[in-house]
mmCIF file of N, CA and C in Angstrom:
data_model
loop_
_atom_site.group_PDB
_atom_site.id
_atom_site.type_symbol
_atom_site.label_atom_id
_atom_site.label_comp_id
_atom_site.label_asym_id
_atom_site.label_seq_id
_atom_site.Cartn_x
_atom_site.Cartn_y
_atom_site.Cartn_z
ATOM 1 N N UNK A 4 -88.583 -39.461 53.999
ATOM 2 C CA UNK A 4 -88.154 -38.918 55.270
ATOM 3 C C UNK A 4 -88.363 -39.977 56.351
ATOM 4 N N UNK A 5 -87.525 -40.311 56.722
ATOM 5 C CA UNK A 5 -87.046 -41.616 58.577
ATOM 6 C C UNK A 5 -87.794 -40.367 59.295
ATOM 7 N N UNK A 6 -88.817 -41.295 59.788
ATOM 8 C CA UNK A 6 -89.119 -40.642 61.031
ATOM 9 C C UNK A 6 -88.887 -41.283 62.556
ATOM 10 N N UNK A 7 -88.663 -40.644 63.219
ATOM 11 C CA UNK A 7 -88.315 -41.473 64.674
ATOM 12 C C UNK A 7 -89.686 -41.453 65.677
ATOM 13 N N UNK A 8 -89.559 -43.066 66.195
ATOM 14 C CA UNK A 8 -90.485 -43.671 67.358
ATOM 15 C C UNK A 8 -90.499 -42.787 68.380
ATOM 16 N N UNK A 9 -91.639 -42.174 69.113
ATOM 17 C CA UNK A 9 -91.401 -41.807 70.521
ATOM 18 C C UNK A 9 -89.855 -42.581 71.574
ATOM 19 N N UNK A 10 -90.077 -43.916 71.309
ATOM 20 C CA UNK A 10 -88.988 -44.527 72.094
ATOM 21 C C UNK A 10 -87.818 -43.983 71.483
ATOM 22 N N UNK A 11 -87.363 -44.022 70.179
ATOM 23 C CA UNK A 11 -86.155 -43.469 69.573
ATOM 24 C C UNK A 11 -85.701 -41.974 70.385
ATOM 25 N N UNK A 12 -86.998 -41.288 69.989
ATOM 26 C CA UNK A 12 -86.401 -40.259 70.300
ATOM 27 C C UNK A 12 -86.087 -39.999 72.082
ATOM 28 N N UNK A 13 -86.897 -40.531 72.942
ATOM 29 C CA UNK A 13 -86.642 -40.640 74.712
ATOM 30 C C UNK A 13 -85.668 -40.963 75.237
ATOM 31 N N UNK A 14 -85.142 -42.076 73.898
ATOM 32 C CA UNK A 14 -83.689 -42.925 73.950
ATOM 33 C C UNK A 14 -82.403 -41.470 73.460
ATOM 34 N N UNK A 15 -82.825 -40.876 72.575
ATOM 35 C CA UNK A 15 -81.940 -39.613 71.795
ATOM 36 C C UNK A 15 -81.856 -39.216 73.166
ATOM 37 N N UNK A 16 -83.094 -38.014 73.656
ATOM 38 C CA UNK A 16 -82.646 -37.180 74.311
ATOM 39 C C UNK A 16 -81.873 -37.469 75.767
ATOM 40 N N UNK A 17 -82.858 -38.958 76.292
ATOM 41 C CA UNK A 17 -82.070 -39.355 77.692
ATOM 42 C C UNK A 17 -80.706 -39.604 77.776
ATOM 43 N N UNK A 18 -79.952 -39.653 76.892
ATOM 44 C CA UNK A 18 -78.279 -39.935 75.881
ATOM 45 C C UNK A 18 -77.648 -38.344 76.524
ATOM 46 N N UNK A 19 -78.493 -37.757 75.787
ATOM 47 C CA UNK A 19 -77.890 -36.179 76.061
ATOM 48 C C UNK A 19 -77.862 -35.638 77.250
ATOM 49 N N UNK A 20 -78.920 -36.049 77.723
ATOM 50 C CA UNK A 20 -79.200 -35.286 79.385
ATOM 51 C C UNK A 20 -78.312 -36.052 80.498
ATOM 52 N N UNK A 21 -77.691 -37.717 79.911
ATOM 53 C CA UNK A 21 -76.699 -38.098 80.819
ATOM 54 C C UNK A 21 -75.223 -37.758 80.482
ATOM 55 N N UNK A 22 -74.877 -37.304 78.835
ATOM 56 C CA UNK A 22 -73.978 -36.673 78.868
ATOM 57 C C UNK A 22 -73.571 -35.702 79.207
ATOM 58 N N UNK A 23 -74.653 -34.856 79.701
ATOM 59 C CA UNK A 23 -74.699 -32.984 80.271
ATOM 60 C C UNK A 23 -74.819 -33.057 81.596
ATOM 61 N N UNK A 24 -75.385 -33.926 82.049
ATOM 62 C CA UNK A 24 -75.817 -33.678 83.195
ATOM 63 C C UNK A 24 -76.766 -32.942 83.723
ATOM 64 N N UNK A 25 -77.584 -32.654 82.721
ATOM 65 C CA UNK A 25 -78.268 -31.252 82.733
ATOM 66 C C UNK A 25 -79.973 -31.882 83.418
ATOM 67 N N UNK A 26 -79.989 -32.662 84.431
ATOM 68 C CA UNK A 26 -80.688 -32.863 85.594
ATOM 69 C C UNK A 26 -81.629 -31.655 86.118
ATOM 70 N N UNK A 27 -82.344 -31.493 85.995
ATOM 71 C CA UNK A 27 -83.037 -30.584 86.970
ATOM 72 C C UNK A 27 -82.842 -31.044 88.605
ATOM 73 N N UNK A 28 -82.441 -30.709 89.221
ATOM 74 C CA UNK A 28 -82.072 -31.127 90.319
ATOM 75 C C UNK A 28 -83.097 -31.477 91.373
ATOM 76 N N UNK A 29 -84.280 -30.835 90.835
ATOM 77 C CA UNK A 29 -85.317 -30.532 91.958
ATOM 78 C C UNK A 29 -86.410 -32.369 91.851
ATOM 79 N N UNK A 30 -85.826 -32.335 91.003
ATOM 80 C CA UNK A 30 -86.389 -33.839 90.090
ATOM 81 C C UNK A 30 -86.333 -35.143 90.835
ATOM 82 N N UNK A 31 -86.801 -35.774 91.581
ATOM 83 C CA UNK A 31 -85.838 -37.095 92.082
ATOM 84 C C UNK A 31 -85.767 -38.147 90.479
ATOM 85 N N UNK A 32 -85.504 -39.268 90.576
ATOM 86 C CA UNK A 32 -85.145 -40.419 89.705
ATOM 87 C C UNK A 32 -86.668 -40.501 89.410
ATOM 88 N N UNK A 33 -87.457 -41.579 89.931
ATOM 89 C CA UNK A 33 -88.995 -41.796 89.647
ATOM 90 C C UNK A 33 -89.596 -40.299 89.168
ATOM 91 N N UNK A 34 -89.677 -39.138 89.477
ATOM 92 C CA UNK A 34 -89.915 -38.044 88.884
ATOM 93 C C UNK A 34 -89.238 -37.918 87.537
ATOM 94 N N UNK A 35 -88.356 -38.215 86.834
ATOM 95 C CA UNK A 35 -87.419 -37.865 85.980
ATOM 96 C C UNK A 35 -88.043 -39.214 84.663
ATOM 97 N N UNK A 36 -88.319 -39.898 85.648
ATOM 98 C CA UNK A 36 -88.581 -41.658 84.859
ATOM 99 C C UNK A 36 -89.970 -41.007 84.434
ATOM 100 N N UNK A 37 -91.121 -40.699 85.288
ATOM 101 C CA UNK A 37 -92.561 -40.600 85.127
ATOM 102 C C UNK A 37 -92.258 -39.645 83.880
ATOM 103 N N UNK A 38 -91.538 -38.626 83.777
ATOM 104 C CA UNK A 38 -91.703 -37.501 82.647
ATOM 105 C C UNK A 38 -91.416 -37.738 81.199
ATOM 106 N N UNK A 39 -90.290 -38.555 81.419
ATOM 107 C CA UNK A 39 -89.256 -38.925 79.830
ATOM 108 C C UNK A 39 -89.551 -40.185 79.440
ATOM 109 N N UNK A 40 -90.355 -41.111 80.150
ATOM 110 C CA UNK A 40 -90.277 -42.523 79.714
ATOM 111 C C UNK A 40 -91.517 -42.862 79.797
ATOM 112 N N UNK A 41 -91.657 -43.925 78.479
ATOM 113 C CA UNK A 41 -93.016 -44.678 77.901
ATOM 114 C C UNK A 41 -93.089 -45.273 79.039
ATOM 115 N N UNK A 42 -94.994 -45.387 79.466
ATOM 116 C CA UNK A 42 -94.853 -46.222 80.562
ATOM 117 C C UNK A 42 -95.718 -47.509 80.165
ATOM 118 N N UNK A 43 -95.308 -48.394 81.483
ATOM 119 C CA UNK A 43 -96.046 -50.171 81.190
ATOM 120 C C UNK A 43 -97.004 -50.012 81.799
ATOM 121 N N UNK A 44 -98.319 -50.380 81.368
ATOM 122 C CA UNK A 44 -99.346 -51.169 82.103
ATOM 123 C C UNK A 44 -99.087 -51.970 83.015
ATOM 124 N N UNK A 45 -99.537 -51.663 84.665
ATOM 125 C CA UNK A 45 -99.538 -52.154 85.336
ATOM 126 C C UNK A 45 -100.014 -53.806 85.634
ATOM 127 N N UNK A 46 -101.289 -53.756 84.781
ATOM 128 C CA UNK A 46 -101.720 -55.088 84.751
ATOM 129 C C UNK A 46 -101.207 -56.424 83.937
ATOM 130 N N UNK A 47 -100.859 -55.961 82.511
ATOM 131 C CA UNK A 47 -100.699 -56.559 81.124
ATOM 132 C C UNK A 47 -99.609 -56.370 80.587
ATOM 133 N N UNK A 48 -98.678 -55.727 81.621
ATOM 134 C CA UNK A 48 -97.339 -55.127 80.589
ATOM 135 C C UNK A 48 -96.995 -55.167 79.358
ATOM 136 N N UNK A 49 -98.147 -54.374 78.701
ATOM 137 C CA UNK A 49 -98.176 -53.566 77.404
ATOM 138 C C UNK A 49 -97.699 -52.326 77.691
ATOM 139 N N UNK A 50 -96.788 -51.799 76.634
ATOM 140 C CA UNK A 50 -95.966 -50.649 76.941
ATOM 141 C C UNK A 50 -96.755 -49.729 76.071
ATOM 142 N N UNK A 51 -96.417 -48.364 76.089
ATOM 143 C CA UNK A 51 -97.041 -47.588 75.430
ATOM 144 C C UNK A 51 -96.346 -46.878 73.882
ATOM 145 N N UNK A 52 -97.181 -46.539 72.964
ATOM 146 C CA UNK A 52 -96.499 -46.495 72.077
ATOM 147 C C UNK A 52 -95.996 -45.181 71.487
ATOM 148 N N UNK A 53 -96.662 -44.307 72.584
ATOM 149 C CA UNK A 53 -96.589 -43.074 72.507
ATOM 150 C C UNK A 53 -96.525 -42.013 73.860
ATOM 151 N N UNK A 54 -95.663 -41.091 74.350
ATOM 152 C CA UNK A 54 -95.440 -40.871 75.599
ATOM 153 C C UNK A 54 -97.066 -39.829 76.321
ATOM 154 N N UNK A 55 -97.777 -40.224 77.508
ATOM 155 C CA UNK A 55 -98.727 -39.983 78.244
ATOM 156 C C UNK A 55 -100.102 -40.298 77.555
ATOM 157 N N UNK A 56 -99.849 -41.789 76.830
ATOM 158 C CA UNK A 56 -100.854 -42.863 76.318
ATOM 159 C C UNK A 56 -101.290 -43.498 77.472
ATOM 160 N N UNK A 57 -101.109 -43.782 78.458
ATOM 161 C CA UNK A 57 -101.799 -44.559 79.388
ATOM 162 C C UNK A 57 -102.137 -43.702 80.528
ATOM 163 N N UNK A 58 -103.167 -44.178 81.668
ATOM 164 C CA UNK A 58 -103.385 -43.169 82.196
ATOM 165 C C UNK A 58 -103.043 -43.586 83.462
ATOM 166 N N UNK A 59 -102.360 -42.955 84.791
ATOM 167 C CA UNK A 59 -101.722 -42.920 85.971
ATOM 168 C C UNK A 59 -102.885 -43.498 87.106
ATOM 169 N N UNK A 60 -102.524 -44.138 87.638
ATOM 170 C CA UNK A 60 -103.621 -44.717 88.892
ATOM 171 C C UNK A 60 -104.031 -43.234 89.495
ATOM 172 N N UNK A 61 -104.996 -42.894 89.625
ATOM 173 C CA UNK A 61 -105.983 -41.213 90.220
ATOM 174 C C UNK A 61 -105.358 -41.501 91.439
ATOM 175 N N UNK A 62 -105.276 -42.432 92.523
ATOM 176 C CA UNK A 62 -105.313 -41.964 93.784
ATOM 177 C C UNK A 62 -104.006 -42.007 93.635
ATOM 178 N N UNK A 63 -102.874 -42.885 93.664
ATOM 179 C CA UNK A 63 -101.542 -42.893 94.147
ATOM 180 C C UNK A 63 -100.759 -42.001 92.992
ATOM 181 N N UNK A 64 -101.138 -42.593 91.636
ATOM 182 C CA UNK A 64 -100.360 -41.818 90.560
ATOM 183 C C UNK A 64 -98.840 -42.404 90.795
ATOM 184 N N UNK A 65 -98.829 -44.035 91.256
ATOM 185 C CA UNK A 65 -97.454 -44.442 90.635
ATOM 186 C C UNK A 65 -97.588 -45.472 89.538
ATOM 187 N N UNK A 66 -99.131 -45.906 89.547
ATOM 188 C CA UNK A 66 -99.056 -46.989 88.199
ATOM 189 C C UNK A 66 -99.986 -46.353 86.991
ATOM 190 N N UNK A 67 -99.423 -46.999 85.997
ATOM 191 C CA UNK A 67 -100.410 -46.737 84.804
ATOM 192 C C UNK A 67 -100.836 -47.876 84.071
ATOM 193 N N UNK A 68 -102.033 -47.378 83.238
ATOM 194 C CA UNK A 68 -102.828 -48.655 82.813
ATOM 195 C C UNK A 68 -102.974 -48.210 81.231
ATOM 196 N N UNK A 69 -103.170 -49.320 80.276
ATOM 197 C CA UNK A 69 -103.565 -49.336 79.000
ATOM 198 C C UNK A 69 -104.836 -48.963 78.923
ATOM 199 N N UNK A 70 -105.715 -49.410 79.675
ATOM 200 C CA UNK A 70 -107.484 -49.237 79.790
ATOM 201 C C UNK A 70 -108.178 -49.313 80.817
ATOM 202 N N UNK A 71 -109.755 -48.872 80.897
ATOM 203 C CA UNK A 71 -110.338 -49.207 82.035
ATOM 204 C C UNK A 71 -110.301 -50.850 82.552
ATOM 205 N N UNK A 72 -110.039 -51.641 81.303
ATOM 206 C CA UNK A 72 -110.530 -52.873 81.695
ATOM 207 C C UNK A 72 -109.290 -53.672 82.479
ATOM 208 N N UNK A 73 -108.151 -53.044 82.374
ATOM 209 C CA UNK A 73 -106.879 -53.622 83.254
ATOM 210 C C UNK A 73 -107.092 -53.044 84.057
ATOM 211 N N UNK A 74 -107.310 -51.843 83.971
ATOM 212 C CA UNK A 74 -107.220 -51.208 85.751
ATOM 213 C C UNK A 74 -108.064 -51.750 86.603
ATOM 214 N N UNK A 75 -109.522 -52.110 86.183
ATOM 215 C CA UNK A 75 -110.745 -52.590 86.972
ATOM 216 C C UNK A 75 -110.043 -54.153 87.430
ATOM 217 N N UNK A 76 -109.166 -54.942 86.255
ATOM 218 C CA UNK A 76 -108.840 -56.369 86.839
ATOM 219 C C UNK A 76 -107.970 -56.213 87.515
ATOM 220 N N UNK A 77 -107.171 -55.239 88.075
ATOM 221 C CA UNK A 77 -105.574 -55.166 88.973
ATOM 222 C C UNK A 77 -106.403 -54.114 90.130
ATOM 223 N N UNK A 78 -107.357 -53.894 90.253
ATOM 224 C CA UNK A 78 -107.676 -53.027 91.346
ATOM 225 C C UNK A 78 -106.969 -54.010 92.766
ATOM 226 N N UNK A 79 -108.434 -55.212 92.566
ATOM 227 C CA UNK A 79 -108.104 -55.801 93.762
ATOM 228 C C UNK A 79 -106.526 -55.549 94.588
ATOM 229 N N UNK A 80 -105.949 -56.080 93.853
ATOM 230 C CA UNK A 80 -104.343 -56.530 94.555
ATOM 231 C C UNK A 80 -104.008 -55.371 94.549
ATOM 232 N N UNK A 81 -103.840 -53.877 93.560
ATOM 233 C CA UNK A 81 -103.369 -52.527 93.197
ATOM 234 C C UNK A 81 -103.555 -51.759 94.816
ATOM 235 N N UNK A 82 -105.262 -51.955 94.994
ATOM 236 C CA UNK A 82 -105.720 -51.161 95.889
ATOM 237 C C UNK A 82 -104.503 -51.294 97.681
ATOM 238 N N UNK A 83 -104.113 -52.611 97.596
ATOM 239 C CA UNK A 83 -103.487 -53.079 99.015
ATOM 240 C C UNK A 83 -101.881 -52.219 99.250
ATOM 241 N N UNK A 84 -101.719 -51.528 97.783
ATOM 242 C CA UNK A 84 -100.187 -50.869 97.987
ATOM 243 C C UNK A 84 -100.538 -49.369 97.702
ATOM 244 N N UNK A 85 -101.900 -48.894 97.291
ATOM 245 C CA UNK A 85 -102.135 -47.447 96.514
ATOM 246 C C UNK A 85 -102.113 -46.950 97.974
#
């Protein structure tokens, strides 16, 4: 039995939802991105290999990190846009 990658399948369904259109409307784009898509480490751009594997910056919640130890090295510069 083929089993499919998280990415395979994000790639399947995001296919369908632009052929339907079937948008939640209430959604903006970055809302729509944060939900359906693997995210990168902010620091190391290591991607994730599985969807809500990394964890969202606490205060702003627009970046995500692989570990404590990227987040602690990208604070500095992170903190000047959070």
């Amino acid at each position: 039995v083929n089993s499919l990658t998280d990415k395979e399948i994000m790639t399947l369904i995001m296919a369908q939802v632009q052929m339907e259109g079937a948008v939640d409307a209430s959604l903006d784009r970055e809302e729509l991105k944060k939900k359906t898509a693997l995210q990168t480490c902010a620091h190391c751009s290591k991607v994730e290999e599985a969807m809500m594997q990394f964890k969202a910056c606490q205060r702003c919640q627009r970046v995500h990190y692989c570990g404590k130890d990227c987040q602690k090295k990208a604070w500095k510069k992170h903190k000047k846009k959070c």
